[in-house]
Coordinates of C-alpha atoms (C1' of nucleotides) in Angstrom, one line a residue:
Chain A
M1 CA 210.1 92.5 135.1
Q2 CA 207.6 94.8 137.1
G3 CA 210.3 94.7 140.1
A4 CA 212.5 96.0 138.0
A5 CA 210.4 98.3 136.3
R6 CA 210.0 99.7 139.6
Q7 CA 213.7 99.9 140.3
S8 CA 214.1 102.6 137.2
L9 CA 210.8 104.5 138.2
N10 CA 212.2 105.7 141.8
G11 CA 215.8 105.2 142.0
G12 CA 216.1 102.1 144.0
A13 CA 217.8 103.3 147.3
E14 CA 214.7 105.4 149.3
R15 CA 212.2 102.7 148.2
G16 CA 214.0 99.7 148.7
A17 CA 214.7 100.8 152.2
A18 CA 211.1 101.4 152.5
G19 CA 210.5 97.9 151.4
V20 CA 212.3 96.2 153.9
S21 CA 210.9 98.1 156.9
A22 CA 207.1 97.1 155.2
N23 CA 208.6 93.4 155.1
V24 CA 209.2 93.5 158.8
D25 CA 205.8 94.1 159.9
G26 CA 204.3 91.1 157.8
S27 CA 203.0 93.0 154.8
T28 CA 205.2 92.1 151.9
L29 CA 204.2 93.0 148.5
D30 CA 204.0 90.4 145.8
G31 CA 205.8 92.3 143.0
K32 CA 203.6 91.3 140.5
G33 CA 201.6 93.9 138.4
P34 CA 200.9 97.3 139.3
L35 CA 201.7 98.6 142.7
F36 CA 197.7 99.7 143.7
G37 CA 197.4 96.0 142.6
Q38 CA 200.1 94.4 144.9
I39 CA 198.4 97.0 147.6
K40 CA 194.8 95.7 146.9
R41 CA 196.2 92.6 147.1
A42 CA 197.9 93.1 150.1
V43 CA 195.0 94.6 152.3
A44 CA 192.4 92.0 150.8
G45 CA 194.7 89.4 152.3
Q46 CA 194.7 90.8 155.5
I47 CA 191.0 90.6 155.7
L48 CA 190.3 87.9 153.7
R49 CA 192.7 86.0 156.4
G50 CA 191.0 87.8 159.0
R51 CA 193.8 89.3 160.3
W52 CA 191.7 92.8 159.9
Q53 CA 188.6 91.9 161.4
A54 CA 185.3 93.4 160.3
G55 CA 184.7 96.8 161.5
E56 CA 188.0 97.0 162.3
R57 CA 189.8 100.6 162.1
L58 CA 192.6 100.5 159.4
P59 CA 195.8 102.5 159.6
N60 CA 195.1 105.5 157.6
E61 CA 196.2 106.3 154.1
E62 CA 199.4 108.2 155.5
Q63 CA 200.7 104.7 157.6
L64 CA 199.8 102.6 154.9
S65 CA 202.0 104.7 152.4
S66 CA 205.1 104.5 154.8
L67 CA 204.2 100.5 155.6
Y68 CA 204.3 99.5 152.0
G69 CA 206.6 102.5 151.0
V70 CA 204.3 103.9 148.0
S71 CA 203.2 106.9 147.8
R72 CA 200.0 108.3 149.5
Q73 CA 198.0 108.3 146.3
T74 CA 198.7 105.0 145.3
V75 CA 197.2 103.8 148.7
H76 CA 194.3 105.9 147.6
K77 CA 194.0 104.3 144.6
A78 CA 194.2 100.6 146.0
I79 CA 192.0 101.7 149.1
A80 CA 189.3 103.6 146.8
L81 CA 188.9 100.9 144.6
L82 CA 188.7 98.0 147.4
A83 CA 186.0 100.3 149.3
R84 CA 184.1 100.8 145.8
E85 CA 184.1 96.8 145.4
G86 CA 182.6 96.7 148.9
F87 CA 185.4 95.4 151.3
L88 CA 185.8 98.5 152.9
V89 CA 183.9 101.1 154.1
R90 CA 185.6 104.9 154.3
R91 CA 184.5 107.9 156.1
R92 CA 186.1 111.3 155.8
R93 CA 188.0 111.9 159.0
A94 CA 186.3 109.1 160.9
G95 CA 189.1 106.4 158.8
T96 CA 188.7 103.3 156.7
F97 CA 187.0 100.7 158.3
V98 CA 186.8 96.5 156.9
A99 CA 183.3 96.8 156.0
S100 CA 181.3 94.4 158.5
V101 CA 178.0 93.4 156.2
R102 CA 179.1 91.9 152.8
H103 CA 176.1 94.0 151.0
D104 CA 176.6 91.3 148.5
R105 CA 174.9 91.0 145.0
F106 CA 175.3 88.3 142.9
A107 CA 175.2 88.8 138.7
L108 CA 173.0 87.1 136.6
P109 CA 173.8 87.6 132.6
I110 CA 171.0 89.3 130.8
E111 CA 171.1 87.5 127.6
D112 CA 169.8 87.0 124.5
I113 CA 167.9 83.8 124.9
G114 CA 169.0 83.4 121.2
D115 CA 172.6 83.9 122.1
V116 CA 172.1 81.2 124.7
I117 CA 170.6 78.3 122.5
T118 CA 172.9 78.8 119.8
R119 CA 176.2 78.9 121.9
N120 CA 175.0 75.9 123.5
G121 CA 174.7 74.4 120.2
G122 CA 170.9 74.5 119.3
V123 CA 169.0 75.7 116.6
Y124 CA 167.2 78.7 117.5
E125 CA 164.0 80.1 115.9
F126 CA 161.3 82.6 117.0
R127 CA 158.0 83.3 116.0
I128 CA 155.6 86.3 116.3
L129 CA 152.6 85.1 117.7
D130 CA 150.8 88.3 117.7
R131 CA 151.2 92.0 117.2
K132 CA 149.6 94.9 117.2
T133 CA 149.6 98.8 118.4
L134 CA 147.3 100.1 120.9
R135 CA 147.5 103.3 123.0
N136 CA 148.3 102.5 126.5
G137 CA 145.2 102.4 129.1
E138 CA 143.1 101.1 126.7
G139 CA 142.7 97.2 127.7
L140 CA 146.0 97.3 129.6
R141 CA 147.8 99.6 131.4
W142 CA 151.8 100.5 131.1
P143 CA 151.9 102.2 134.8
D144 CA 155.0 103.9 134.0
V145 CA 153.9 105.1 131.2
P146 CA 151.3 108.3 130.4
D147 CA 148.3 106.9 129.4
G148 CA 147.4 107.4 125.4
T149 CA 151.2 106.8 124.7
P150 CA 150.7 104.6 121.5
L151 CA 152.3 101.1 122.3
L152 CA 153.4 98.1 120.4
S153 CA 152.6 95.0 121.6
L154 CA 154.1 92.0 120.8
D155 CA 153.8 88.1 121.6
C156 CA 156.7 86.1 120.8
L157 CA 158.0 82.7 121.2
H158 CA 161.6 81.4 121.3
L159 CA 162.3 77.8 120.2
G160 CA 165.5 75.7 120.5
D161 CA 165.5 72.5 118.8
G162 CA 161.9 72.9 117.7
A163 CA 161.1 73.1 121.5
P164 CA 159.3 75.8 122.9
I165 CA 161.7 77.7 125.8
Q166 CA 160.4 80.8 126.4
Y167 CA 157.5 82.8 126.0
E168 CA 157.7 86.4 125.6
R169 CA 155.3 89.1 126.2
R170 CA 156.3 92.9 125.2
L171 CA 155.1 96.3 125.3
V172 CA 157.3 98.7 123.2
N173 CA 157.0 102.5 123.7
L174 CA 156.4 104.1 120.3
D175 CA 157.0 107.5 121.5
A176 CA 160.4 106.7 122.6
V177 CA 161.1 104.1 119.4
P178 CA 159.2 105.2 116.6
E179 CA 161.1 103.2 114.1
V180 CA 160.2 100.1 115.8
A181 CA 156.7 100.6 114.0
D182 CA 158.1 99.6 110.5
E183 CA 160.5 96.6 111.5
P184 CA 158.8 93.3 110.5
F185 CA 161.0 91.3 112.8
D186 CA 160.7 88.5 110.3
S187 CA 164.8 88.1 110.7
V188 CA 165.7 89.8 114.0
A189 CA 164.1 89.2 117.7
P190 CA 162.6 92.2 118.9
S191 CA 165.0 92.3 121.8
R192 CA 168.0 91.6 119.5
W193 CA 166.2 94.5 117.5
L194 CA 166.2 96.6 120.4
V195 CA 169.5 96.4 121.7
D196 CA 170.9 97.4 118.8
Q197 CA 169.0 100.4 118.5
V198 CA 168.5 101.7 121.4
P199 CA 172.3 102.2 122.5
W200 CA 172.5 102.1 126.1
S201 CA 169.9 101.9 128.8
S202 CA 168.9 100.8 132.3
A203 CA 166.7 98.5 133.4
E204 CA 164.6 96.8 136.2
H205 CA 164.3 93.2 136.7
T206 CA 161.9 91.0 138.9
V207 CA 162.5 87.3 139.0
K208 CA 159.6 85.1 140.7
A209 CA 158.7 81.6 140.0
V210 CA 154.8 81.1 138.8
N211 CA 152.6 78.1 137.6
A212 CA 151.9 78.0 133.8
T213 CA 148.6 78.5 133.1
A214 CA 146.5 76.9 130.5
D215 CA 147.1 79.0 127.4
L216 CA 150.7 79.4 128.8
A217 CA 151.1 75.5 129.1
A218 CA 149.5 74.8 125.7
L219 CA 151.7 77.4 123.9
L220 CA 155.2 76.0 125.7
G221 CA 153.8 72.3 125.2
V222 CA 154.0 71.3 129.1
E223 CA 151.5 70.4 131.6
P224 CA 149.1 73.2 132.9
G225 CA 150.7 74.3 136.6
T226 CA 154.6 73.1 135.2
A227 CA 156.5 75.9 137.2
C228 CA 157.8 78.3 135.1
L229 CA 160.6 81.5 135.9
S230 CA 159.1 84.8 135.4
I231 CA 161.8 87.4 134.8
R232 CA 160.0 91.0 134.0
R233 CA 162.4 93.8 132.7
Q234 CA 161.5 97.0 132.3
T235 CA 164.0 99.2 130.5
V236 CA 164.7 103.1 130.7
H237 CA 166.5 105.0 128.3
L238 CA 167.4 108.6 128.9
N239 CA 164.4 108.8 131.7
R240 CA 162.3 107.5 129.0
S241 CA 160.8 104.0 129.4
I242 CA 161.7 102.0 126.8
T243 CA 160.1 98.9 126.6
L244 CA 158.4 96.5 129.4
V245 CA 158.5 92.8 128.8
H246 CA 157.6 89.3 130.7
F247 CA 159.7 86.4 129.9
L248 CA 158.2 83.3 130.6
S249 CA 160.5 79.9 130.6
V250 CA 159.6 76.6 131.3
G251 CA 161.6 75.5 134.8
D252 CA 163.5 73.0 133.6
R253 CA 164.5 74.3 130.1
F254 CA 166.1 77.2 131.7
S255 CA 167.8 78.8 134.5
L256 CA 169.7 81.6 135.2
S257 CA 173.2 81.2 136.8
G258 CA 176.6 83.3 137.6
S259 CA 178.9 84.5 140.3
S260 CA 179.3 87.0 143.0
I261 CA 179.4 90.1 141.5
T262 CA 182.4 90.9 143.0
D263 CA 184.8 89.0 141.3
S264 CA 187.6 90.6 143.4
A265 CA 188.6 87.3 145.2
T266 CA 188.9 85.9 141.7
E267 CA 190.6 89.2 140.3
L268 CA 192.8 89.3 143.3
N269 CA 193.8 86.1 143.1
L270 CA 193.2 84.6 146.6
Chain B
M1 CA 179.4 126.2 145.1
Q2 CA 181.3 123.4 143.4
G3 CA 181.9 126.1 140.9
A4 CA 182.8 128.3 143.6
A5 CA 185.5 125.8 144.7
R6 CA 187.3 125.4 141.1
Q7 CA 187.6 128.9 140.9
S8 CA 189.7 128.5 144.0
L9 CA 191.1 125.6 143.2
N10 CA 192.7 126.8 140.3
G11 CA 193.4 130.5 139.8
G12 CA 190.3 131.4 137.8
A13 CA 191.6 133.1 134.5
E14 CA 193.6 130.7 132.7
R15 CA 190.9 127.8 132.8
G16 CA 187.8 130.2 132.9
A17 CA 189.5 130.5 129.4
A18 CA 189.7 126.9 128.4
G19 CA 186.4 126.5 129.7
V20 CA 184.9 129.0 127.2
S21 CA 186.6 127.1 124.6
A22 CA 185.1 124.1 125.2
N23 CA 181.4 125.6 125.4
V24 CA 182.2 126.1 121.4
D25 CA 182.4 122.8 120.9
G26 CA 178.9 121.8 122.5
S27 CA 181.1 120.0 125.3
T28 CA 179.5 121.8 128.4
L29 CA 180.2 120.9 132.2
D30 CA 177.4 120.9 134.1
G31 CA 179.3 122.4 137.3
K32 CA 177.8 119.8 139.6
G33 CA 179.8 117.7 141.4
P34 CA 183.8 116.5 141.3
L35 CA 185.2 117.5 138.0
F36 CA 185.5 113.9 136.7
G37 CA 182.0 113.2 137.8
Q38 CA 181.3 116.1 134.9
I39 CA 183.5 114.1 132.6
K40 CA 181.7 111.2 132.8
R41 CA 178.4 112.4 132.4
A42 CA 179.6 114.7 129.3
V43 CA 181.0 111.8 127.5
A44 CA 178.2 109.4 128.5
G45 CA 176.0 111.9 127.4
Q46 CA 177.3 111.9 124.2
I47 CA 177.2 108.2 123.9
L48 CA 174.0 108.1 125.2
R49 CA 172.4 110.7 122.9
G50 CA 174.1 108.7 120.0
R51 CA 176.4 111.5 118.8
W52 CA 179.4 109.3 119.5
Q53 CA 178.5 105.6 117.7
A54 CA 179.0 102.3 118.9
G55 CA 182.6 101.6 117.7
E56 CA 183.5 105.3 116.9
R57 CA 186.9 106.7 118.3
L58 CA 186.7 109.2 121.1
P59 CA 189.5 112.0 120.9
N60 CA 192.1 111.0 123.1
E61 CA 192.7 112.2 126.7
E62 CA 194.9 115.0 125.7
Q63 CA 192.3 116.1 123.0
L64 CA 189.8 115.5 125.7
S65 CA 191.4 117.5 128.5
S66 CA 191.8 120.7 125.9
L67 CA 188.2 120.3 124.8
Y68 CA 187.1 120.5 128.4
G69 CA 189.8 122.6 130.1
V70 CA 191.2 119.9 133.0
S71 CA 194.1 118.0 133.2
R72 CA 194.8 114.8 131.3
Q73 CA 194.9 112.6 134.6
T74 CA 191.3 114.0 135.4
V75 CA 190.3 112.8 131.9
H76 CA 192.1 109.8 132.4
K77 CA 190.4 109.0 135.5
A78 CA 186.7 109.5 134.1
I79 CA 187.3 107.7 130.9
A80 CA 188.9 104.8 132.8
L81 CA 185.9 105.2 135.1
L82 CA 183.0 104.6 132.5
A83 CA 185.4 102.1 130.8
R84 CA 185.4 99.4 134.1
E85 CA 181.6 100.3 133.5
G86 CA 181.7 98.7 130.0
F87 CA 180.4 102.3 128.4
L88 CA 184.1 102.2 126.6
V89 CA 186.5 100.0 125.3
R90 CA 190.5 101.2 125.2
R91 CA 193.3 100.0 123.5
R92 CA 197.2 101.4 124.2
R93 CA 198.2 103.1 120.8
A94 CA 194.9 102.5 119.3
G95 CA 192.6 104.7 121.1
T96 CA 189.3 105.0 123.4
F97 CA 185.9 103.4 121.3
V98 CA 182.5 103.3 122.4
A99 CA 181.8 100.0 123.0
S100 CA 179.7 98.0 120.7
V101 CA 178.1 94.9 123.1
R102 CA 176.4 95.8 126.0
H103 CA 178.1 92.7 128.2
D104 CA 175.2 93.6 130.0
R105 CA 174.4 91.8 133.6
F106 CA 171.8 92.6 136.1
A107 CA 172.1 92.5 139.6
L108 CA 169.7 90.8 142.1
P109 CA 170.8 91.1 146.0
I110 CA 171.4 88.3 148.0
E111 CA 170.3 89.0 151.1
D112 CA 169.5 87.3 154.6
I113 CA 165.9 85.9 153.9
G114 CA 165.6 87.1 157.9
D115 CA 166.6 90.8 157.3
V116 CA 164.0 90.9 154.2
I117 CA 161.4 90.0 156.3
T118 CA 162.3 92.2 159.0
R119 CA 162.8 95.2 156.8
N120 CA 159.3 95.0 155.3
G121 CA 157.8 95.0 158.8
G122 CA 157.1 90.9 159.3
V123 CA 157.8 89.1 162.1
Y124 CA 160.9 86.5 161.5
E125 CA 161.1 83.2 162.7
F126 CA 163.3 80.1 161.7
R127 CA 163.2 76.4 163.0
I128 CA 166.2 73.9 162.4
L129 CA 164.5 70.7 161.4
D130 CA 167.3 68.8 160.9
R131 CA 170.7 68.3 161.9
K132 CA 172.9 66.0 161.3
T133 CA 176.6 64.9 160.7
L134 CA 177.8 62.8 157.5
R135 CA 180.8 62.6 155.3
N136 CA 181.2 62.8 151.8
G137 CA 179.7 60.6 149.7
E138 CA 177.6 58.8 152.3
G139 CA 174.1 58.6 151.2
L140 CA 174.9 62.3 149.1
R141 CA 177.5 63.7 147.6
W142 CA 179.0 67.1 147.3
P143 CA 180.8 66.9 144.3
D144 CA 183.2 69.8 144.7
V145 CA 184.5 68.4 148.0
P146 CA 186.6 65.3 148.4
D147 CA 185.1 62.7 149.2
G148 CA 184.9 61.4 152.9
T149 CA 185.1 65.2 154.5
P150 CA 182.8 65.8 157.0
L151 CA 179.7 67.8 156.7
L152 CA 177.3 69.5 158.6
S153 CA 173.7 69.2 157.0
L154 CA 171.3 71.2 158.2
D155 CA 167.7 71.3 157.0
C156 CA 165.9 74.8 157.9
L157 CA 162.7 76.5 157.3
H158 CA 162.2 80.5 157.4
L159 CA 159.0 81.8 158.2
G160 CA 157.7 85.7 158.1
D161 CA 154.8 86.4 160.2
G162 CA 154.0 82.8 161.1
A163 CA 153.8 81.5 157.6
P164 CA 156.3 79.6 155.6
I165 CA 158.5 81.5 153.0
Q166 CA 161.5 79.2 152.3
Y167 CA 163.1 76.1 152.9
E168 CA 166.7 75.8 153.1
R169 CA 169.0 72.6 152.7
R170 CA 172.6 73.4 153.4
L171 CA 175.5 71.3 153.4
V172 CA 178.7 73.1 155.2
N173 CA 182.3 71.9 154.7
L174 CA 183.6 71.2 158.5
D175 CA 187.0 71.0 157.7
A176 CA 186.7 74.5 156.3
V177 CA 184.5 76.0 159.2
P178 CA 185.1 73.4 162.3
E179 CA 183.4 75.8 164.8
V180 CA 179.9 75.3 163.0
A181 CA 179.6 71.7 164.6
D182 CA 179.5 73.7 168.2
E183 CA 177.3 76.0 167.1
P184 CA 173.9 75.3 168.5
F185 CA 171.4 77.4 166.1
D186 CA 169.2 78.2 168.6
S187 CA 169.2 82.1 168.3
V188 CA 171.0 82.7 165.0
A189 CA 170.2 81.5 161.4
P190 CA 172.9 79.1 159.7
S191 CA 173.1 81.5 157.0
R192 CA 173.5 84.7 159.1
W193 CA 176.1 82.9 161.5
L194 CA 178.2 82.0 158.6
V195 CA 178.2 85.0 156.6
D196 CA 179.2 86.9 160.4
Q197 CA 182.1 83.7 160.7
V198 CA 183.4 83.6 157.5
P199 CA 184.4 87.1 156.5
W200 CA 184.6 87.0 152.8
S201 CA 184.0 84.9 150.0
S202 CA 182.8 84.6 146.7
A203 CA 179.8 82.6 145.3
E204 CA 178.1 81.1 142.4
H205 CA 174.2 80.9 141.9
T206 CA 171.8 79.0 139.6
V207 CA 168.2 80.3 139.7
K208 CA 165.3 78.4 138.5
A209 CA 161.9 77.5 138.8
V210 CA 160.3 74.0 139.9
N211 CA 157.5 72.4 141.1
A212 CA 156.5 72.0 144.8
T213 CA 156.9 68.0 145.6
A214 CA 155.1 66.3 148.3
D215 CA 157.3 66.9 151.1
L216 CA 158.1 70.3 150.3
A217 CA 154.4 71.5 149.6
A218 CA 153.5 70.1 153.4
L219 CA 156.6 72.0 154.8
L220 CA 155.6 75.0 153.0
G221 CA 152.2 74.7 153.6
V222 CA 151.0 75.1 149.8
E223 CA 149.4 72.9 147.5
P224 CA 152.2 70.0 145.8
G225 CA 153.2 71.5 142.5
T226 CA 153.1 75.1 143.5
A227 CA 155.6 76.8 141.5
C228 CA 159.0 77.7 143.7
L229 CA 161.8 79.6 143.6
S230 CA 164.9 77.6 143.7
I231 CA 168.2 79.4 143.9
R232 CA 171.5 77.2 144.5
R233 CA 174.5 78.8 146.1
Q234 CA 177.9 77.4 146.7
T235 CA 180.1 79.6 148.6
V236 CA 184.0 79.6 148.2
H237 CA 186.6 81.0 150.7
L238 CA 190.2 81.1 150.0
N239 CA 189.9 78.3 147.2
R240 CA 187.8 76.1 149.7
S241 CA 184.2 75.3 149.5
I242 CA 182.6 76.4 152.8
T243 CA 179.0 75.8 152.0
L244 CA 176.5 74.8 149.7
V245 CA 172.9 75.5 150.2
H246 CA 169.5 75.4 148.3
F247 CA 166.8 77.7 148.9
L248 CA 163.4 76.8 147.7
S249 CA 160.7 79.6 148.0
V250 CA 157.1 79.9 147.2
G251 CA 156.7 81.5 144.5
D252 CA 154.6 84.4 145.3
R253 CA 155.7 84.9 148.6
F254 CA 159.0 85.4 147.7
S255 CA 160.6 87.1 144.4
L256 CA 164.2 88.6 143.3
S257 CA 164.4 92.1 141.9
G258 CA 167.4 94.0 141.4
S259 CA 168.7 96.7 138.7
S260 CA 171.2 96.8 135.9
I261 CA 174.1 96.5 136.9
T262 CA 175.9 99.3 135.7
D263 CA 173.9 101.5 137.5
S264 CA 175.9 104.5 135.9
A265 CA 173.1 105.9 134.1
T266 CA 171.0 106.0 137.3
E267 CA 174.6 107.8 138.9
L268 CA 175.1 110.0 135.9
N269 CA 171.4 111.5 136.4
L270 CA 171.2 110.7 132.1
Chain C
dC1 C1' 175.7 120.6 181.8
dG2 C1' 174.7 121.4 177.2
dG3 C1' 175.0 123.2 172.6
dC4 C1' 177.6 125.9 169.7
dC5 C1' 182.1 126.6 167.1
dA6 C1' 186.9 126.0 166.2
dA7 C1' 190.8 122.7 165.4
dT8 C1' 192.4 118.3 163.7
dT9 C1' 192.4 114.5 160.9
dA10 C1' 191.2 111.4 157.7
dT11 C1' 189.5 111.0 153.0
dG12 C1' 188.6 113.2 148.2
dT13 C1' 189.8 115.9 144.1
dA14 C1' 193.1 118.4 141.1
dC15 C1' 196.9 119.7 138.6
dA16 C1' 201.9 118.9 136.9
dT17 C1' 205.0 115.9 135.7
dA18 C1' 207.8 111.5 134.5
dC19 C1' 208.1 107.7 133.1
dA20 C1' 206.3 102.8 131.5
dT21 C1' 204.0 99.7 128.7
dT22 C1' 201.9 98.6 124.2
dA23 C1' 199.9 98.0 119.8
dT24 C1' 200.3 100.1 115.8
dC25 C1' 202.5 102.1 111.8
dG26 C1' 205.9 102.9 108.8
dT27 C1' 210.4 102.1 106.8
dC28 C1' 214.1 99.8 105.7
dG29 C1' 216.8 95.8 104.0
dC30 C1' 216.6 91.6 102.0
Chain D
dG1 C1' 206.5 92.1 98.5
dC2 C1' 207.2 90.5 103.2
dG3 C1' 209.5 90.2 107.7
dA4 C1' 212.0 92.3 111.3
dC5 C1' 212.6 96.7 113.3
dG6 C1' 212.5 101.3 115.6
dA7 C1' 209.4 105.5 115.5
dT8 C1' 205.3 106.9 117.5
dA9 C1' 201.0 107.5 119.7
dA10 C1' 198.1 106.1 122.4
dT11 C1' 196.6 104.7 127.5
dG12 C1' 198.8 103.0 132.1
dT13 C1' 200.8 103.9 136.6
dA14 C1' 203.5 106.5 139.8
dT15 C1' 204.9 110.5 142.5
dG16 C1' 204.9 115.4 144.7
dT17 C1' 202.0 119.1 145.9
dA18 C1' 198.2 121.5 146.9
dC19 C1' 193.8 122.4 148.6
dA20 C1' 189.0 121.0 149.1
dT21 C1' 185.4 118.5 152.1
dA22 C1' 183.4 116.7 155.7
dA23 C1' 183.0 114.6 160.4
dT24 C1' 184.9 113.9 165.0
dT25 C1' 186.8 116.0 168.6
dG26 C1' 187.6 118.9 172.1
dG27 C1' 187.2 123.2 174.3
dC28 C1' 184.8 127.5 175.6
dC29 C1' 180.6 130.0 176.5
dG30 C1' 176.5 130.4 178.0

DNA sequence: CGGCCAATTATGTACATACATTATCGTCGC
DNA sequence: GCGACGATAATGTATGTACATAATTGGCCG
């Protein structure tokens, strides 16, 4: 059907011929989905199968367009996407190269702990252990926020089926989110509330492993020294620091898992 | 200069006029960088500043194009990118909507431990502690690979400035990567070698915190029970499992850090 | 020989146009 | 009223064309 669509799109004859010449070279399009996607798969396939080696230079857009029998823009779109996904590196005038270093990242979901517990069929609760307002620099300091800024400090415990899973220590910038001062957090957890209130944001994360202190161990109901996953997150919105939060989770009750960021291979069905 | 470029691109008069009409609506382009980027910033700005609320419907491409005084394709490119980045949701015939749920993920870099140490000015070494070949199911089992598959098993220690940083326990599928059998790994570490050999792949990861066992603690030179970051990674290439690796790192000598996957906000300078 | 400058080449952006695709909406007929 | 069905409105894809931008290349000149 897609093939048929293409036929009707561009009066068969010419592009049909071009298609044939492409096949000669072993660069066949599979006819599934949009043309640019077919080009992506074709090119990615060459790379994944090692026919185009790392560092090697690809034919230029002009050549690829005649090779596959499509317009340069269509090739451009496909190649530009592959470049954006990290498969290729492009340099003007120099050409397009198979990326040599996989600047690989893996993606871990940032999820509300409540969602995770609920999704896994558990019963989620949270408790606010402590709540106070203070000014930055008095007793503690949040480096990325000016001294004297009013802050809301929250200590919170998240439980799944009654068992403590995660301890949360949070600071919220009251200059940036003054409404938070009036929120009792008796039904909705702070993290959830913030997600709902502050529409979009970027964040920085650090993940490490720590041994539970005596206090923390008591809260989480484990032996002191138990390994805990520590996730520190700072959220920024419109260049203003919104919240700084530190999650501590019992190692064997909580983990992060995810797949490679470039789901291209999956996407590309290769 | 960009502004000037645009002037010369499209004979000043007409688009100049369109630009003015856009300004009336408060939707001014900043004139920095490519047009589609300006559109992205303008639209993302509306969202980030809450003028376009979650779930709300945007003007269609036609309207946006006359609003900003650019062609529909340019609008399309900008909007399609924002949609890909998760800011917008698009449905044919229905329109474009501000995404309500932030399907947020954060990205952590997967880097060669050697690179990390070297980049931080340290001296990197590694030692192969144990190397043997075996068949899957004999003594241990890698679930995603058929029983009986020949495997290479490697135990490896990574050191920074002489201090153990990370312990690596790895299985390599010899059916998928037979060349690995002949590689002595006396100068290049297994992870590095595999990255170089197996061109592209996707991977699954799990991160958690564990307490060091006595053996592990001895290897890493820490007290038994010290919190360690555990990263398990399974790599797949062309639907075949390549390698299964387990990294264990001393909590306070190693951490993962990264930023939100949608670096759009950063990208967009908002 | 070395450095500067101009030609060249490859990618990047923009517009116009056309047609494809897909839901939704409304209408017609039962 | 309700379902089928076609009109319609939105996004999605593809091509042609033109020009912008960047960087390599090579030649020219000192």
